[in-house]
mmCIF file of C-alpha atoms in Angstrom:
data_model
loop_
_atom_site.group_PDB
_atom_site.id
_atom_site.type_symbol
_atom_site.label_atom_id
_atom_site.label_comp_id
_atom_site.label_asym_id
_atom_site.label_seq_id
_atom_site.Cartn_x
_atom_site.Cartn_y
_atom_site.Cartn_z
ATOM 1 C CA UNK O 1 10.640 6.503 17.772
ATOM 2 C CA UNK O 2 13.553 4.527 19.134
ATOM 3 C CA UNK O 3 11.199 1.455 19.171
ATOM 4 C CA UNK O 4 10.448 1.519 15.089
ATOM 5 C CA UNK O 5 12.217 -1.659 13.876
ATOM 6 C CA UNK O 6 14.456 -1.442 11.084
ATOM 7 C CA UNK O 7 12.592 -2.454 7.960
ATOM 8 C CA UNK O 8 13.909 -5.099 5.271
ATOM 9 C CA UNK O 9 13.743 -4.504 1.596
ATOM 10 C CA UNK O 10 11.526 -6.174 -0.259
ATOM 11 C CA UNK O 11 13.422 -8.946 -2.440
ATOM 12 C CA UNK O 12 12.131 -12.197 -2.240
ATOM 13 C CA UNK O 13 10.562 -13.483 -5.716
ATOM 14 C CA UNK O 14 6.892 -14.343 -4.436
ATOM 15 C CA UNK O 15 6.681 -11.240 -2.661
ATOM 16 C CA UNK O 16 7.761 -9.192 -5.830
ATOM 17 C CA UNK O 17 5.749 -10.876 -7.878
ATOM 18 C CA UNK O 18 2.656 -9.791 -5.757
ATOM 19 C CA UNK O 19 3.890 -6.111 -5.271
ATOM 20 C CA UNK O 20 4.029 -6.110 -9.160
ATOM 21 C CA UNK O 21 0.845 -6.818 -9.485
ATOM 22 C CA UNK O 22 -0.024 -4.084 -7.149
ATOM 23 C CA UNK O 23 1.876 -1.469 -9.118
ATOM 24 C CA UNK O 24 -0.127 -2.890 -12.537
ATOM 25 C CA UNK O 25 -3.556 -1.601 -9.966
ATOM 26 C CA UNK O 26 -2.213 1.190 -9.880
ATOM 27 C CA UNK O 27 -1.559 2.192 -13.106
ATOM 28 C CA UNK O 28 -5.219 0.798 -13.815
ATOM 29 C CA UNK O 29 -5.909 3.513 -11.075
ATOM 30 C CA UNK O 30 -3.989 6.278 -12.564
ATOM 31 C CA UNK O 31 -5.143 5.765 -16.177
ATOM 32 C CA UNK O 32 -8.448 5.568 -14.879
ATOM 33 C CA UNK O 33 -8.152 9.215 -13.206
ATOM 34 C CA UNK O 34 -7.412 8.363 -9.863
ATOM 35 C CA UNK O 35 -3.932 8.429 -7.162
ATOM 36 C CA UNK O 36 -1.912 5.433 -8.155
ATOM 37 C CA UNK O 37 -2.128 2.864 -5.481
ATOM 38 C CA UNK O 38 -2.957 -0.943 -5.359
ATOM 39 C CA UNK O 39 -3.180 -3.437 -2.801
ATOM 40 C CA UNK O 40 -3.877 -7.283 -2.348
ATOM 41 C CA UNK O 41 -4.547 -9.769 0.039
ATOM 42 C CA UNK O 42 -2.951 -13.004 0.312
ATOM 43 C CA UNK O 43 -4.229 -15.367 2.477
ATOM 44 C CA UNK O 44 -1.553 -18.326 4.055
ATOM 45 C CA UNK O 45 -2.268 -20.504 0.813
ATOM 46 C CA UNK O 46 -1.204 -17.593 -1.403
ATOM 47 C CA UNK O 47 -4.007 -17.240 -2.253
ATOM 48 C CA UNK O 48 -5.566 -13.819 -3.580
ATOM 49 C CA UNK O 49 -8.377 -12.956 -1.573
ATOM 50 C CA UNK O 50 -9.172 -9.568 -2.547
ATOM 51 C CA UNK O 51 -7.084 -6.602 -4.748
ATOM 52 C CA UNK O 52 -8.482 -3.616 -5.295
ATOM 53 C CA UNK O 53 -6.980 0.354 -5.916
ATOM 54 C CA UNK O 54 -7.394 4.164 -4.933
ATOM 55 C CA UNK O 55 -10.898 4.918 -5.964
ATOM 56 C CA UNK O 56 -10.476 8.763 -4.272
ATOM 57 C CA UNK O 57 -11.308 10.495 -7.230
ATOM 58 C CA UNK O 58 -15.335 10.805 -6.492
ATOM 59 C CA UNK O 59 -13.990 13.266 -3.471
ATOM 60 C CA UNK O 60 -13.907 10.204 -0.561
ATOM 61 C CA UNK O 61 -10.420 10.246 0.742
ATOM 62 C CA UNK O 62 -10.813 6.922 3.230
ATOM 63 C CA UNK O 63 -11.121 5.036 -0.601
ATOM 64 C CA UNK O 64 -7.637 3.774 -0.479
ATOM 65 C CA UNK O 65 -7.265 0.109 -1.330
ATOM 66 C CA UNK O 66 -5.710 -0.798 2.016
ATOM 67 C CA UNK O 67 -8.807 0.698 3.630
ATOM 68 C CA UNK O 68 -10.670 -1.580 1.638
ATOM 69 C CA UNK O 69 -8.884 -4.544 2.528
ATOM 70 C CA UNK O 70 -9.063 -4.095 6.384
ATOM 71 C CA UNK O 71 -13.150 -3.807 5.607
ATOM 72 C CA UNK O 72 -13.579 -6.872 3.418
ATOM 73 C CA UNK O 73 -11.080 -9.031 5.607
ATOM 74 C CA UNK O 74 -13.370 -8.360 8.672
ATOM 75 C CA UNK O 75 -16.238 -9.610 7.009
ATOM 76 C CA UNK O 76 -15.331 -12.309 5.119
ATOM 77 C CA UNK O 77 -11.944 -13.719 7.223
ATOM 78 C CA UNK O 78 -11.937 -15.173 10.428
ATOM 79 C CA UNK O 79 -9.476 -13.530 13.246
ATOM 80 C CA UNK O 80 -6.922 -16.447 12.818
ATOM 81 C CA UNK O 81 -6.705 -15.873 8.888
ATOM 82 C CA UNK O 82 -6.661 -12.320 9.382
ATOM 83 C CA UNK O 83 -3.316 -13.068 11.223
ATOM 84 C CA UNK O 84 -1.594 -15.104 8.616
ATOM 85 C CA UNK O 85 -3.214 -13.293 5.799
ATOM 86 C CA UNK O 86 -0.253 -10.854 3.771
ATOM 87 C CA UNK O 87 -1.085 -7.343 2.576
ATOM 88 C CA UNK O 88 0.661 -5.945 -0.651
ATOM 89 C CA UNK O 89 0.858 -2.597 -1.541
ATOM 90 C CA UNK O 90 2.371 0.062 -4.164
ATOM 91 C CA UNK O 91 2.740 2.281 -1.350
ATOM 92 C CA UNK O 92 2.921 2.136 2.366
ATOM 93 C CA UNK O 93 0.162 2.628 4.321
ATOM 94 C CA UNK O 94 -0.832 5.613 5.405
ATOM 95 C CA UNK O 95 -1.941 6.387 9.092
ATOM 96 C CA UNK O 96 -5.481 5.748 8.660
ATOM 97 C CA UNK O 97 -4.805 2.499 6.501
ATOM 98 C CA UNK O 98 -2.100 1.298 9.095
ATOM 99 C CA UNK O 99 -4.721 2.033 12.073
ATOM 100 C CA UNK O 100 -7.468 -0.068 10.105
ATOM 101 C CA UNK O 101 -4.915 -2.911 9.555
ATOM 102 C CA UNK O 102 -3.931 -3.527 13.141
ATOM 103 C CA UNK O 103 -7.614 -2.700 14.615
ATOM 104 C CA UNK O 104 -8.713 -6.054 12.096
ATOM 105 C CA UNK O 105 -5.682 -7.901 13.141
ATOM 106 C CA UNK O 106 -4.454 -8.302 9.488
ATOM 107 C CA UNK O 107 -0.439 -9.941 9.471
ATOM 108 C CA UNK O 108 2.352 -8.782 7.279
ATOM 109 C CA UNK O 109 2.795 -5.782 4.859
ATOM 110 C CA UNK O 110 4.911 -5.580 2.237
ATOM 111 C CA UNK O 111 5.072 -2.273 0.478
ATOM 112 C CA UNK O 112 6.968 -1.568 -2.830
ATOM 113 C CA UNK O 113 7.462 2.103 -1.833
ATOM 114 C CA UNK O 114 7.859 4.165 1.480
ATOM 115 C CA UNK O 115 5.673 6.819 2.301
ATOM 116 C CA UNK O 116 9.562 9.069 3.035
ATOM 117 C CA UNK O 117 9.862 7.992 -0.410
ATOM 118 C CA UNK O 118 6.434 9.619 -1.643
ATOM 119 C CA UNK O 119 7.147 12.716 0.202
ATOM 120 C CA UNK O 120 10.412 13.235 -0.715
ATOM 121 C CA UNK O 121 9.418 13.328 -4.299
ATOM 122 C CA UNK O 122 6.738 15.256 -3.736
ATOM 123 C CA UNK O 123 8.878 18.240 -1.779
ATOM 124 C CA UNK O 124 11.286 17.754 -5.151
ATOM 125 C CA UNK O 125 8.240 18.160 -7.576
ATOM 126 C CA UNK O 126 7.179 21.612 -5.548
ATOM 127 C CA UNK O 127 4.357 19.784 -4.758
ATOM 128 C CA UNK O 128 2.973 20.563 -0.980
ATOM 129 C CA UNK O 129 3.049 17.782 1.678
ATOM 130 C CA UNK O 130 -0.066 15.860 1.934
ATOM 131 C CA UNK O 131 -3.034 16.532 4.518
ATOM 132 C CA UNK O 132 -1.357 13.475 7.121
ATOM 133 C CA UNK O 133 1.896 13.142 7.886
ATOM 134 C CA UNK O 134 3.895 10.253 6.444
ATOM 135 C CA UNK O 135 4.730 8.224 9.514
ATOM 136 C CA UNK O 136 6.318 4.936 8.814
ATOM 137 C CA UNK O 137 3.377 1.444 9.460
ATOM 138 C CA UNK O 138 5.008 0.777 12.722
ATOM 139 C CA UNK O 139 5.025 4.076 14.031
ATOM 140 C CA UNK O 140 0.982 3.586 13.968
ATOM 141 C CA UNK O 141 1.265 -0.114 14.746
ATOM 142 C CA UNK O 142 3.826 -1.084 16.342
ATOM 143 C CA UNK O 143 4.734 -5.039 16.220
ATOM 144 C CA UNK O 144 3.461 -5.487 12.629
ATOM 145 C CA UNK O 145 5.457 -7.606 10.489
ATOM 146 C CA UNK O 146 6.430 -5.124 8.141
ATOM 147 C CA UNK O 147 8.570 -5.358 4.636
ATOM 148 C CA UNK O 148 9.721 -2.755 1.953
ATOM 149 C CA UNK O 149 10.580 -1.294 -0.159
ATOM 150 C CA UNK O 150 11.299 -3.194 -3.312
ATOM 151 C CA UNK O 151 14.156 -1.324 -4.776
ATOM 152 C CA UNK O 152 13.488 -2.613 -8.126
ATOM 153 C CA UNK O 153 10.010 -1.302 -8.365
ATOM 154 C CA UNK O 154 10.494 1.863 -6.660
ATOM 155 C CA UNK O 155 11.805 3.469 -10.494
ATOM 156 C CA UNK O 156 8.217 2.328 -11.675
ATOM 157 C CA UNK O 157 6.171 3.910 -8.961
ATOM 158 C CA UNK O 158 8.035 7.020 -8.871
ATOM 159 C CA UNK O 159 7.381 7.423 -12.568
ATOM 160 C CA UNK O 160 3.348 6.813 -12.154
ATOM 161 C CA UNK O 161 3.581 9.206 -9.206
ATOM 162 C CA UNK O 162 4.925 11.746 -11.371
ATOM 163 C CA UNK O 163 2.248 11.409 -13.761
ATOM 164 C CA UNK O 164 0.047 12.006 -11.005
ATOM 165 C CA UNK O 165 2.062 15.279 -10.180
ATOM 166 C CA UNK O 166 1.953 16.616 -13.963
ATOM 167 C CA UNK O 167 -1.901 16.195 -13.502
ATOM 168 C CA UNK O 168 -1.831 18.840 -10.778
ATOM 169 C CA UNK O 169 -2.452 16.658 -8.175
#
């Protein structure tokens, strides 16, 4: 994994102001019962295209918002805009959200939390590692623009991830 590029924090003001409104989808997503995750999609205008959150809770794990994204950006976008579009996220992508993003040809991520992050907190809540392994975006896709996390949101997330972990999650 020699090849993984070193990843920048998050810190510029237009890109925390979109990852903020990602955490605020997923704390719609928590208090509405489900894993607290949220995602938009920022075209090159900055723009908002599409947000949504985790909707696992009905028992379909591929309903993560980043999932989402990949399959309303490939049928509404065209490849060029996919390219220049942005994805924000609460969390970074997993393996299967990564995949989906480079198979559609989506451009930057920027991710207010690392998925080392998620499982580290988990292993110090007792909590068991989750079913895929938390491999960093460009260890999936390598070559995509990748930035995160925002240290000053990472307090916020950890605290709605918690609540997820009292739940029994």
């Amino acid at each position: 994994m020699n090849d993984v590029p070193e990843i920048a924090p998050a810190t510029d003001p237009t890109d925390l102001a979109f990852l903020r409104r990602c955490v605020e989808l997923a704390r719609e997503a928590l208090d509405a019962g489900d894993e607290p995750f949220g995602s938009l999609l920022v075209d090159s205008t900055g723009a908002v295209r599409f947000e949504d959150r985790n909707r696992v809770a009905d028992g379909d794990e591929t309903r993560h918002p980043e999932f989402e994204i990949a399959r309303w950006a490939a049928a509404h976008l065209t490849p060029a805009e996919r390219r220049q579009a942005v994805v924000y996220t609460s969390g970074e992508h997993c393996p299967m959200c990564s995949a989906a993003h480079a198979w559609v040809g989506l451009g930057r991520i920027v991710y207010a939390t690392a998925s080392a992050q998620l499982a580290q907190w988990r292993a110090e809540w007792g909590l068991a590692p989750g079913p895929v392994a938390a491999l960093p975006i460009n260890a999936i896709a390598p070559g995509l623009p990748v930035t995160g996390p925002a240290p000053e949101l990472v307090d916020e997330v950890k605290e709605l991830q918690r609540r997820l972990a009292e739940r029994g999650a």
